[in-house]
mmCIF file of N, CA and C in Angstrom:
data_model
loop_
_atom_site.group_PDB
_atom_site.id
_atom_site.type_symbol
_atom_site.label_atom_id
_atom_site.label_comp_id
_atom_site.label_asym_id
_atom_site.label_seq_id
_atom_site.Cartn_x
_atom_site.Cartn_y
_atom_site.Cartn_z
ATOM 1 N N UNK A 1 2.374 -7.580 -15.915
ATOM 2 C CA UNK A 1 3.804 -7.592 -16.043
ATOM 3 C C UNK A 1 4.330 -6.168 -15.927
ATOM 4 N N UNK A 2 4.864 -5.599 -14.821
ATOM 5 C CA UNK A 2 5.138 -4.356 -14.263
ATOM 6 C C UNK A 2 6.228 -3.861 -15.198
ATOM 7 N N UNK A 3 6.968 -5.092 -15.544
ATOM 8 C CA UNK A 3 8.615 -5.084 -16.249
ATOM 9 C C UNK A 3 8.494 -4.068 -17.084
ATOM 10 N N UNK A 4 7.363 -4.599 -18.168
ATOM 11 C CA UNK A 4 7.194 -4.458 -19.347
ATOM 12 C C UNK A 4 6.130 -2.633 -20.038
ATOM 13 N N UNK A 5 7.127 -2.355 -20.288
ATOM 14 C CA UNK A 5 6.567 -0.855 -20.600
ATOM 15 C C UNK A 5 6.363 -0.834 -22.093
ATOM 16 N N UNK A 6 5.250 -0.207 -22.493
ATOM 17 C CA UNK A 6 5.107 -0.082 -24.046
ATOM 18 C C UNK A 6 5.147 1.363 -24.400
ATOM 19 N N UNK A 7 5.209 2.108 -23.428
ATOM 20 C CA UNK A 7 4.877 3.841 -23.569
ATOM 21 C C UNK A 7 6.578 3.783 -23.054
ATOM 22 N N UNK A 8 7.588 4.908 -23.230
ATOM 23 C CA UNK A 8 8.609 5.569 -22.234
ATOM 24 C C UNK A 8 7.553 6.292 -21.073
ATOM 25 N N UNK A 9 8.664 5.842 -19.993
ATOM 26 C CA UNK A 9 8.223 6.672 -18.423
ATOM 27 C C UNK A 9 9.397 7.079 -18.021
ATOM 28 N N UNK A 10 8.863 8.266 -17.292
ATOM 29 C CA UNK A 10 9.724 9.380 -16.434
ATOM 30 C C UNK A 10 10.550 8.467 -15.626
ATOM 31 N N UNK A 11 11.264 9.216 -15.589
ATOM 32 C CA UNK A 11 12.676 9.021 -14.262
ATOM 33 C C UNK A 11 12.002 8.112 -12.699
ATOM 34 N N UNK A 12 10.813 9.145 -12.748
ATOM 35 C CA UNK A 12 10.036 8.026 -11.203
ATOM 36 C C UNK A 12 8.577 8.158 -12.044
ATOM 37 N N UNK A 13 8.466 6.575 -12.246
ATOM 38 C CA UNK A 13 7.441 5.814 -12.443
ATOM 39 C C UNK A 13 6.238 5.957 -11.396
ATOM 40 N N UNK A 14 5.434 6.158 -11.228
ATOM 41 C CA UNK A 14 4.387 5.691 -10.525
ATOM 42 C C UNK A 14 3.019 5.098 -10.674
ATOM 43 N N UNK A 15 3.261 3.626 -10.444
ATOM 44 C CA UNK A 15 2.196 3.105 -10.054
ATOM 45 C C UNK A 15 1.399 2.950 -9.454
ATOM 46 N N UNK A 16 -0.164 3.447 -9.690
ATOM 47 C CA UNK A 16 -1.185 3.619 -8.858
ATOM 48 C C UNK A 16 -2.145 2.478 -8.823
ATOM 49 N N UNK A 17 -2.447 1.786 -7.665
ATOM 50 C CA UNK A 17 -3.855 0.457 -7.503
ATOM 51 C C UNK A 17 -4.862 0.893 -7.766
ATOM 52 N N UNK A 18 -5.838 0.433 -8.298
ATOM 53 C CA UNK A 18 -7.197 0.782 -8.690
ATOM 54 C C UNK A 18 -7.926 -0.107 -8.415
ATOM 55 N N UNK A 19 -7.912 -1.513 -7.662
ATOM 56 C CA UNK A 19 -8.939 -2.454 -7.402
ATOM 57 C C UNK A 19 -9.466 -1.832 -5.856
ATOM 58 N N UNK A 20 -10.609 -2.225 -6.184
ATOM 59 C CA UNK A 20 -11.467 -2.594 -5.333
ATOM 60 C C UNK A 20 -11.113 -1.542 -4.212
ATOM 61 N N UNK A 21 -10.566 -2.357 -3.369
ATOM 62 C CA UNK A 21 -9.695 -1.895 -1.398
ATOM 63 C C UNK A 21 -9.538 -0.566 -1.500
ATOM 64 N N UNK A 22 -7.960 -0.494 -2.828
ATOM 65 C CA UNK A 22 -7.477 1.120 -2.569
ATOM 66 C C UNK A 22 -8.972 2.412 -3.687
ATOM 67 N N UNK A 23 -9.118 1.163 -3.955
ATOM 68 C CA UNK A 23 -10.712 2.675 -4.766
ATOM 69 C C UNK A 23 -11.806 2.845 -3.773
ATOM 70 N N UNK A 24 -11.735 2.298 -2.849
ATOM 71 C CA UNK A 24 -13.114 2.492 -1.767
ATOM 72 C C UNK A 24 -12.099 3.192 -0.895
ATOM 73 N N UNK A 25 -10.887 3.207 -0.280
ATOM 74 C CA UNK A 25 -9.969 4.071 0.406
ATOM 75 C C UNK A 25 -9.007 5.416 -0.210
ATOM 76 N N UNK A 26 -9.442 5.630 -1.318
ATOM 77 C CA UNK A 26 -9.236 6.779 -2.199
ATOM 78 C C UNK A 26 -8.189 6.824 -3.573
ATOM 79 N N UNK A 27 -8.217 5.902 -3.897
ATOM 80 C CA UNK A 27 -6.994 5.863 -5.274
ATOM 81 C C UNK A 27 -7.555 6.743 -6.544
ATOM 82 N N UNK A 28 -8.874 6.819 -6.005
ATOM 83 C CA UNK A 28 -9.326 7.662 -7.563
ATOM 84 C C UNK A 28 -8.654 9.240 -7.274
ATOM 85 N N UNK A 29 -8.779 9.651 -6.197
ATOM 86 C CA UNK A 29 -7.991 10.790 -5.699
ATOM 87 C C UNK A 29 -6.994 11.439 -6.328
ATOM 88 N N UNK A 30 -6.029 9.843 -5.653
ATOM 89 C CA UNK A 30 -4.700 9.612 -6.099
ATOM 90 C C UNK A 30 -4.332 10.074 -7.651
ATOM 91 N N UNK A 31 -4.987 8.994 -8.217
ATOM 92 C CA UNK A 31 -5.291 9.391 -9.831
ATOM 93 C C UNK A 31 -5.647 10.736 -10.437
ATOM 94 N N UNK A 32 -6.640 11.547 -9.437
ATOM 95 C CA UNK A 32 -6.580 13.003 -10.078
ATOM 96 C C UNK A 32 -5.506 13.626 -9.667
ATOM 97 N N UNK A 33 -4.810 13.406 -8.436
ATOM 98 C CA UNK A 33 -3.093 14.297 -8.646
ATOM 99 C C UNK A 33 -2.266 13.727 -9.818
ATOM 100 N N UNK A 34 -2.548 12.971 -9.828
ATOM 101 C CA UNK A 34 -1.467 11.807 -11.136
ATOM 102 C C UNK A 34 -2.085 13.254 -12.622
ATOM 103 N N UNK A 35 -2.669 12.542 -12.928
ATOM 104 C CA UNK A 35 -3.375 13.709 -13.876
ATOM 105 C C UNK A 35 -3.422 15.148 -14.387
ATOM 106 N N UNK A 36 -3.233 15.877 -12.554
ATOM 107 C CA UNK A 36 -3.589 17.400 -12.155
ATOM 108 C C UNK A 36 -1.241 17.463 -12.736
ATOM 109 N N UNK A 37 -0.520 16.731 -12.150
ATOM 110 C CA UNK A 37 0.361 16.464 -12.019
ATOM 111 C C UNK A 37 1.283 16.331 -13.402
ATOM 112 N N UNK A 38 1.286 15.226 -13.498
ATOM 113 C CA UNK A 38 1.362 14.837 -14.659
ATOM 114 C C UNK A 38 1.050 14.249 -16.481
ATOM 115 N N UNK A 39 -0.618 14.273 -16.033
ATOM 116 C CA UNK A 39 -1.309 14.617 -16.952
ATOM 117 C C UNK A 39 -1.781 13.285 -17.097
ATOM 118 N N UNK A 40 -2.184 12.639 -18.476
ATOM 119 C CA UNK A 40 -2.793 11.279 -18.308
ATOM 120 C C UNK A 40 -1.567 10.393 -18.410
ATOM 121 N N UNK A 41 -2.671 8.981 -17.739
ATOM 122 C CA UNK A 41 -1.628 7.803 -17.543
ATOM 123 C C UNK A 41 -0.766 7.337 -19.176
ATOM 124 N N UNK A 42 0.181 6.883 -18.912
ATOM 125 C CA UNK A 42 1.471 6.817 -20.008
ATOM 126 C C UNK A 42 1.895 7.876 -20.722
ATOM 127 N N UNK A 43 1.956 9.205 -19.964
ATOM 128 C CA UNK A 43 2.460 9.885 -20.883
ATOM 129 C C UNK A 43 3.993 10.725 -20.059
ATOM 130 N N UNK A 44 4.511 11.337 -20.277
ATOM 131 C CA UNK A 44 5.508 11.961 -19.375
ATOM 132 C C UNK A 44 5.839 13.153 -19.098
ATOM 133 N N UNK A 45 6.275 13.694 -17.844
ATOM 134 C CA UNK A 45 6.112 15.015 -18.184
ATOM 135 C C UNK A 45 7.321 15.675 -18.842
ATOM 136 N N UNK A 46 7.024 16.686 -19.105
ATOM 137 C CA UNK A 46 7.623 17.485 -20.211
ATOM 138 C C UNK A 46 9.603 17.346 -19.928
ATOM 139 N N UNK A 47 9.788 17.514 -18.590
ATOM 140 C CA UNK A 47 10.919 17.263 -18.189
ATOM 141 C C UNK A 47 11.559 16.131 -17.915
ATOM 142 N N UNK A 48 10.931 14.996 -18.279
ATOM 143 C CA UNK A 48 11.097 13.392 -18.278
ATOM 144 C C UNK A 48 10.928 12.990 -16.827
ATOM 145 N N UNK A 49 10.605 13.713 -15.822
ATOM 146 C CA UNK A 49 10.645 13.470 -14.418
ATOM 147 C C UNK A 49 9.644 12.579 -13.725
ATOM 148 N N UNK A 50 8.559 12.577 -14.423
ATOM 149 C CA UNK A 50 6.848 11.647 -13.890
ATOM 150 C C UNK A 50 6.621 11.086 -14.971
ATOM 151 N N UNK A 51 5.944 10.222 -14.650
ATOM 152 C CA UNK A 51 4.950 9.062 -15.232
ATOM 153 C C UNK A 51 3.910 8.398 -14.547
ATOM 154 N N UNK A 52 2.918 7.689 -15.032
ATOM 155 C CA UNK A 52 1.662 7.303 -13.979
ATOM 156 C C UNK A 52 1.102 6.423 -14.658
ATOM 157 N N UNK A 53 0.377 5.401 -13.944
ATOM 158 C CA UNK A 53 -0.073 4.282 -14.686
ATOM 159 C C UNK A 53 -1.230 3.136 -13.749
ATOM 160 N N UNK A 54 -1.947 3.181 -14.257
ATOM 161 C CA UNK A 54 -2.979 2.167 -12.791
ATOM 162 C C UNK A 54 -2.553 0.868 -12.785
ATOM 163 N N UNK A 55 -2.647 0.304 -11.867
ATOM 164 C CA UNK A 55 -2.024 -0.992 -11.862
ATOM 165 C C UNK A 55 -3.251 -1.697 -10.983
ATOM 166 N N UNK A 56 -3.190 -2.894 -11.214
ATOM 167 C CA UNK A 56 -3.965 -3.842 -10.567
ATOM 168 C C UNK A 56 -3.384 -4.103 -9.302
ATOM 169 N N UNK A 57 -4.370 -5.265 -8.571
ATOM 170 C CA UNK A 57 -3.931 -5.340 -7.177
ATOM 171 C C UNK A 57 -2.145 -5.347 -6.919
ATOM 172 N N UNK A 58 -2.058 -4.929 -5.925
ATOM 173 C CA UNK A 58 -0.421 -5.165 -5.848
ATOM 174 C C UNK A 58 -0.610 -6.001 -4.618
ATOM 175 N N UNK A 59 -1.698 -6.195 -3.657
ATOM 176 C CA UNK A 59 -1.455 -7.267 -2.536
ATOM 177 C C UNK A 59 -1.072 -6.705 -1.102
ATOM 178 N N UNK A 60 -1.383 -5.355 -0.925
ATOM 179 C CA UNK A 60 -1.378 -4.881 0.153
ATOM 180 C C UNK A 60 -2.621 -4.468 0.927
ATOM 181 N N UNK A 61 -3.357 -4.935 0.162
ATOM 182 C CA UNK A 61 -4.962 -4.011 0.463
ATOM 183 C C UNK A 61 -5.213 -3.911 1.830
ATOM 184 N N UNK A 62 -4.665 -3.995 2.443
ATOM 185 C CA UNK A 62 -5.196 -3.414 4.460
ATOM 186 C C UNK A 62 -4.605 -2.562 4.522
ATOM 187 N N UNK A 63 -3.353 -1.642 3.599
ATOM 188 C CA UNK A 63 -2.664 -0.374 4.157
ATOM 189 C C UNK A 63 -3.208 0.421 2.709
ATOM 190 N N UNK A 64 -4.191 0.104 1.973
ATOM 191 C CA UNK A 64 -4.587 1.054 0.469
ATOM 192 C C UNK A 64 -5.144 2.518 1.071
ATOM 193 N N UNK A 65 -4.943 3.172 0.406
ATOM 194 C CA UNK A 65 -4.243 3.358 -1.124
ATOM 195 C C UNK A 65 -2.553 3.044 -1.357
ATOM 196 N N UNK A 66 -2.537 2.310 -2.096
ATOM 197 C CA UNK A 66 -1.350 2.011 -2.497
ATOM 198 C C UNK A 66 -0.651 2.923 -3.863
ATOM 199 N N UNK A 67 0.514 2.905 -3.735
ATOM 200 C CA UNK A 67 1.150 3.934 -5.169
ATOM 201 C C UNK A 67 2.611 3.358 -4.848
ATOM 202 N N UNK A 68 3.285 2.498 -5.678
ATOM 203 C CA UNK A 68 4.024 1.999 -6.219
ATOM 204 C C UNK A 68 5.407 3.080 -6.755
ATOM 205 N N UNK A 69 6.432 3.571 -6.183
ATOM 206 C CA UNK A 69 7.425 4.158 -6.945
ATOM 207 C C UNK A 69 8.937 3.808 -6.656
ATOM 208 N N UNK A 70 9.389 3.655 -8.045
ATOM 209 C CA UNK A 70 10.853 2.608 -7.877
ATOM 210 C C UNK A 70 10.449 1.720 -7.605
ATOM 211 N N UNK A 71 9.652 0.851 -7.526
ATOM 212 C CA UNK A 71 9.358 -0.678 -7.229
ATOM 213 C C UNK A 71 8.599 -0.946 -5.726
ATOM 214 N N UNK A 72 8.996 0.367 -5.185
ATOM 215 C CA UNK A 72 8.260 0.343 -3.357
ATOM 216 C C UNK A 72 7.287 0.635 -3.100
ATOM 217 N N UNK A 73 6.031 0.769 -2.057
ATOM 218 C CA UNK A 73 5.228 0.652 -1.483
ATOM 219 C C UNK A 73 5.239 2.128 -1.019
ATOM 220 N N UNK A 74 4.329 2.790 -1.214
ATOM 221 C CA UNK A 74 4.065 4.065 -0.141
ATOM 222 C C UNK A 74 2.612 3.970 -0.186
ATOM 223 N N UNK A 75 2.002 3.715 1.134
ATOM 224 C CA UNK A 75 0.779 2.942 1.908
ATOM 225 C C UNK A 75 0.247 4.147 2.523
ATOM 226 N N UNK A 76 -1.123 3.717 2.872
ATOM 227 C CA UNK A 76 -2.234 4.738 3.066
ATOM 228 C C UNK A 76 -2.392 5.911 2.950
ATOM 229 N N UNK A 77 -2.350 6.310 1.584
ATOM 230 C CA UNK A 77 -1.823 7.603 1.145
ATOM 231 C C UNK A 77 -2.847 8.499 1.057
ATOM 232 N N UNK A 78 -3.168 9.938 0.847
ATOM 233 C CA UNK A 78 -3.666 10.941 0.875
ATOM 234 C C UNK A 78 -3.074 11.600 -0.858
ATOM 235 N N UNK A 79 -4.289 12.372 -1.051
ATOM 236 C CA UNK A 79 -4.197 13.208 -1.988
ATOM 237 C C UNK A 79 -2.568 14.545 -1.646
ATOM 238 N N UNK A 80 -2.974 14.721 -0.122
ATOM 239 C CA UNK A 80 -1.509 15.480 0.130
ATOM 240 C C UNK A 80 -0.247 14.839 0.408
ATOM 241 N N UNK A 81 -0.365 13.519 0.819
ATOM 242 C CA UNK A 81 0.558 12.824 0.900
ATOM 243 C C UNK A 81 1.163 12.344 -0.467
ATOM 244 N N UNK A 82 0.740 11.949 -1.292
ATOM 245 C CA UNK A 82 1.265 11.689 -2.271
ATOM 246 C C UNK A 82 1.664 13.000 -2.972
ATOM 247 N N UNK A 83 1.058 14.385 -3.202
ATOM 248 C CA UNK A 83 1.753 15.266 -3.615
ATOM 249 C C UNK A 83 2.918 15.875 -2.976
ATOM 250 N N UNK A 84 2.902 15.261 -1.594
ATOM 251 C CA UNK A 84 4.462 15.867 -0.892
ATOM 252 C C UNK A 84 5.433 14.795 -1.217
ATOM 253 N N UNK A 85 4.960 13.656 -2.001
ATOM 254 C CA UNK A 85 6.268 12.624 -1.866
ATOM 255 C C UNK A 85 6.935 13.290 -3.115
ATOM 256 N N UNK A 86 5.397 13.507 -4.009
ATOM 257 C CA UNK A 86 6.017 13.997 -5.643
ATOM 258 C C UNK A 86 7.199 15.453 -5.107
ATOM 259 N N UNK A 87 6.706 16.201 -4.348
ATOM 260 C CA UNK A 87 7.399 17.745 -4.404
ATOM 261 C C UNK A 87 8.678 16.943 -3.803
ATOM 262 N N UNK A 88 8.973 16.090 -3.134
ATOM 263 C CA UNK A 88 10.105 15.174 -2.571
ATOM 264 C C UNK A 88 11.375 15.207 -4.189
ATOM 265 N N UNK A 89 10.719 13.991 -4.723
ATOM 266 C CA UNK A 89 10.863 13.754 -6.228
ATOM 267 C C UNK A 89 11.612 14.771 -6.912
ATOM 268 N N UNK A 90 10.768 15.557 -7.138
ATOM 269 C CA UNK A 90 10.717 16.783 -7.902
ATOM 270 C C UNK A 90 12.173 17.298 -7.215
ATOM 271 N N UNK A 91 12.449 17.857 -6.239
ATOM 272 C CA UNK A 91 13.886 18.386 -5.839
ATOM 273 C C UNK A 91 14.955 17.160 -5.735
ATOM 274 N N UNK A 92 14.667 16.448 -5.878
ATOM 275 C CA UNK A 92 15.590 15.091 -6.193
ATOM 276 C C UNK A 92 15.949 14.662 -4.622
ATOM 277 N N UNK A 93 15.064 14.865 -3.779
ATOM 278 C CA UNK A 93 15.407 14.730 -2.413
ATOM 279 C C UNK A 93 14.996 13.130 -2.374
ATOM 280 N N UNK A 94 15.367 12.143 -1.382
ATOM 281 C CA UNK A 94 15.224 10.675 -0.730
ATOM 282 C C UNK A 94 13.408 10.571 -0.564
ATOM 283 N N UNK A 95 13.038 9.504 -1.190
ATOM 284 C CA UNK A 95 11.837 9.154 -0.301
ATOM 285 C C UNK A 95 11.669 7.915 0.434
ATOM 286 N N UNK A 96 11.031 7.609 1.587
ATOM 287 C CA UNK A 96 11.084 6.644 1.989
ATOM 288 C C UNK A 96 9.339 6.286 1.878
ATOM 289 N N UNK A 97 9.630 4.173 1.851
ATOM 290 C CA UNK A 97 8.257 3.757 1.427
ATOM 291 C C UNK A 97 7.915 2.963 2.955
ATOM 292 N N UNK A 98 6.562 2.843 2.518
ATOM 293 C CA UNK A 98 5.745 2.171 4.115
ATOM 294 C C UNK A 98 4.549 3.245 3.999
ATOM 295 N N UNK A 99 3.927 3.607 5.632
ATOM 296 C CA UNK A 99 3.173 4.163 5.391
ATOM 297 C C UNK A 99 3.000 6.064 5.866
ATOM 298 N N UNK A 100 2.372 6.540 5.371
ATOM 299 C CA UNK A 100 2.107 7.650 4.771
ATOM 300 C C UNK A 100 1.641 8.285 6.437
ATOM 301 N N UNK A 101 0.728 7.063 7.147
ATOM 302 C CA UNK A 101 0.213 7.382 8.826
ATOM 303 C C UNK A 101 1.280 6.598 9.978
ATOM 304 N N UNK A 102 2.332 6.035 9.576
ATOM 305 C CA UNK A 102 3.240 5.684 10.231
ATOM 306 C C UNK A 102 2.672 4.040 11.080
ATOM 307 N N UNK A 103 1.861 3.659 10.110
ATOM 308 C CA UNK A 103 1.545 2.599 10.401
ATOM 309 C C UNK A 103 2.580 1.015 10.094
ATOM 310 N N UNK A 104 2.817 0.638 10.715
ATOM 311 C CA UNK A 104 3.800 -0.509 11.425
ATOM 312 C C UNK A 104 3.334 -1.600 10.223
ATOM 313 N N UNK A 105 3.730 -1.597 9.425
ATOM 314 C CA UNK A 105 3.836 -3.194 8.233
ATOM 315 C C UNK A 105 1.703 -3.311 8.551
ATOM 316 N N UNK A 106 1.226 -3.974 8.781
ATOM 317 C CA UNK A 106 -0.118 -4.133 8.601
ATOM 318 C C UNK A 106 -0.765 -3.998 9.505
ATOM 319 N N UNK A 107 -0.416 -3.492 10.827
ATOM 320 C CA UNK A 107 -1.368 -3.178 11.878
ATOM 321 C C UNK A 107 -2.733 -2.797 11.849
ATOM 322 N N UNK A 108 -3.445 -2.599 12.685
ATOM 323 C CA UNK A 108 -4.514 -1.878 12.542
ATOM 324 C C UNK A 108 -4.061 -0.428 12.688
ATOM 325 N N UNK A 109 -5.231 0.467 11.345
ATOM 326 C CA UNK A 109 -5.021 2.031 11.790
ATOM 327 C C UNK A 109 -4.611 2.605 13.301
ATOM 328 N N UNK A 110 -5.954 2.329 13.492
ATOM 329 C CA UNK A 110 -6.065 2.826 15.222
ATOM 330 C C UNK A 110 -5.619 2.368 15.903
ATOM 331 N N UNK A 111 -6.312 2.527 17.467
ATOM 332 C CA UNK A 111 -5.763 1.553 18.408
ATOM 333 C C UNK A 111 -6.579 0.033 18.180
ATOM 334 N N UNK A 112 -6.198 -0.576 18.867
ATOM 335 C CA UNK A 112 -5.819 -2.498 18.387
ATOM 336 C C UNK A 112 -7.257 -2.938 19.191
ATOM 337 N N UNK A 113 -8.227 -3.124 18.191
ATOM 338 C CA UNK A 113 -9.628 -3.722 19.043
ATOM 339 C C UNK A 113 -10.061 -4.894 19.078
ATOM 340 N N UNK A 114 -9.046 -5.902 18.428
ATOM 341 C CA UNK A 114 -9.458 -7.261 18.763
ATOM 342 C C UNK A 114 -8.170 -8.174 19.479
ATOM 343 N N UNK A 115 -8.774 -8.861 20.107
ATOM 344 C CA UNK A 115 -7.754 -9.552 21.075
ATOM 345 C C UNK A 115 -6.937 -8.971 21.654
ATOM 346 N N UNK A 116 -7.936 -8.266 22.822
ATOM 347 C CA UNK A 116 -6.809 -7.143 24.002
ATOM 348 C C UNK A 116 -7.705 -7.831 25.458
ATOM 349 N N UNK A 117 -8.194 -8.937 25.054
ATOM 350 C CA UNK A 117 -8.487 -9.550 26.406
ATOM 351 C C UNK A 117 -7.426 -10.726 26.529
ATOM 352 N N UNK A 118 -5.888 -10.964 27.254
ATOM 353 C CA UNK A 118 -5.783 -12.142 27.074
ATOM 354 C C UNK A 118 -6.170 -13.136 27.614
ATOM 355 N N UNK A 119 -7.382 -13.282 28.251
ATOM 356 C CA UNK A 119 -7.800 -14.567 28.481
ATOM 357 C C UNK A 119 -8.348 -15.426 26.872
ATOM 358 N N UNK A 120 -8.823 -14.617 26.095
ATOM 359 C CA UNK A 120 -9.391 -14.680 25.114
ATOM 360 C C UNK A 120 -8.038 -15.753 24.179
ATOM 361 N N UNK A 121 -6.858 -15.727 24.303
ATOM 362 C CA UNK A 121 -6.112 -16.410 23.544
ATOM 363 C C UNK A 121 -4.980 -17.041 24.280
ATOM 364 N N UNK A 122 -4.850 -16.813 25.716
ATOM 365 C CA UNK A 122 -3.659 -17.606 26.978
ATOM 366 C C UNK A 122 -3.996 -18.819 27.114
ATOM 367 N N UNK A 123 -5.006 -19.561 26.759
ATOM 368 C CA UNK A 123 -5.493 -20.668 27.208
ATOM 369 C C UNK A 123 -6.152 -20.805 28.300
ATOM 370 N N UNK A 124 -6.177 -19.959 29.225
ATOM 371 C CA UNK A 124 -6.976 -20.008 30.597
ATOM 372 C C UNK A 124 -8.128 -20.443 30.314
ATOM 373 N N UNK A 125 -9.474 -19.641 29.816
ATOM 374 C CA UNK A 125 -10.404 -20.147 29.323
ATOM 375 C C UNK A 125 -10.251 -21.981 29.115
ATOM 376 N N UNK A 126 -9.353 -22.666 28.792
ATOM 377 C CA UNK A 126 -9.488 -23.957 28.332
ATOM 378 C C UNK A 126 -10.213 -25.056 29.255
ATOM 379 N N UNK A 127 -11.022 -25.700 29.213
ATOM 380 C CA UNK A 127 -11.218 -27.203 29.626
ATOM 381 C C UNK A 127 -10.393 -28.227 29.567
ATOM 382 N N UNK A 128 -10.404 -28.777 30.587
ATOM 383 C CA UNK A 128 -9.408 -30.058 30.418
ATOM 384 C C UNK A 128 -10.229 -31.054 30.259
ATOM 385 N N UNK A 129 -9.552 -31.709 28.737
ATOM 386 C CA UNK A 129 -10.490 -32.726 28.220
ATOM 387 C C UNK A 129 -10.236 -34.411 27.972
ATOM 388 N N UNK A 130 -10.889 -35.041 27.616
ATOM 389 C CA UNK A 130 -10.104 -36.454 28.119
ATOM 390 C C UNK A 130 -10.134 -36.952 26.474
ATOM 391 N N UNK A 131 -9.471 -37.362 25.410
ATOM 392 C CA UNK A 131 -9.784 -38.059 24.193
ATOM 393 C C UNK A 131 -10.499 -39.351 24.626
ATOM 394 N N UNK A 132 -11.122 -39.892 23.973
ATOM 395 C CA UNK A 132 -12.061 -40.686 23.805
ATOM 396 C C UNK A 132 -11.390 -41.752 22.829
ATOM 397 N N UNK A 133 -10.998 -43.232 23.273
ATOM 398 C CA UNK A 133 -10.406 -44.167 22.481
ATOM 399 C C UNK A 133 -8.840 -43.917 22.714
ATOM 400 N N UNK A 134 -8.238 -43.338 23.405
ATOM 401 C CA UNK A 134 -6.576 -42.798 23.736
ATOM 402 C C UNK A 134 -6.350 -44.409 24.438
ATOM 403 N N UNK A 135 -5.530 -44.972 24.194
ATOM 404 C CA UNK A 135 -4.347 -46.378 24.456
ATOM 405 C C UNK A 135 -3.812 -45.781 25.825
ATOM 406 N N UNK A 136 -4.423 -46.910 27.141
ATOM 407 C CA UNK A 136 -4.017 -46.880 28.597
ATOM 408 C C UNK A 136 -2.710 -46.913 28.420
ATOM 409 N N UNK A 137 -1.944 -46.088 29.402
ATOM 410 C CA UNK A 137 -0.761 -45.981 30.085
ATOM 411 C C UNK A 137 -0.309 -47.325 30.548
ATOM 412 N N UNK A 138 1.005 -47.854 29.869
ATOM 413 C CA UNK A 138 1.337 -49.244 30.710
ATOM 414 C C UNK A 138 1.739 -48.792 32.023
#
């Protein structure tokens, strides 16, 4: 329950994923800027400005590391990427959420390696087949 806070948090909240996806794609990282940053999870910094907190899956895991701020998504993030969103923050400048490599809602990273043959999905490849038990044409 994201709602529900039992500690006070800073002005920008941030929620960091820790399952599985974004911890094999670097959230523990993430977590040591959180830390280096703002020190440990639920606490705030001195100027009420940060807060940090691990959160369970959030459901994006093909663009992880995920980090959660204001309620949005900022996707495949970097140890420097996430400290430039914070220095963002920090001067009270706009951030925008998505991803961090300018990756398109869930694409693949790279370039696109499955299904770039279209015979593979046009139907060409198909057989023409007859059902078996189909009711003659009056």
């Amino acid at each position: 329950y994201t709602m529900f806070q039992l500690h006070p948090v800073g002005k920008h909240h941030l929620q960091v994923c820790g399952t599985t996806p974004c911890m094999l794609r670097g959230s523990e990282e993430l977590k040591a800027v959180c830390r280096k940053r703002i020190g440990p999870a639920h606490t705030v910094t001195a100027d009420g400005m940060f807060s940090w907190e691990e959160m369970e899956c959030m459901g994006a895991c093909v663009n992880a590391p995920i980090v959660a701020i204001h309620d949005y998504y900022h996707e495949d993030l970097t140890p420097d990427a996430l400290e430039a969103l914070m220095d963002k923050l920090a001067r009270g400048e706009k951030i925008e959420p998505g991803s961090a490599i300018g990756r398109q809602t869930s694409a693949p990273q790279d370039a696109q390696k499955t299904l770039i043959d279209p015979s593979l999905y046009d139907g060409s490849l198909g057989k023409k087949l007859t059902l078996p038990g189909l009711p003659e044409k009056a």
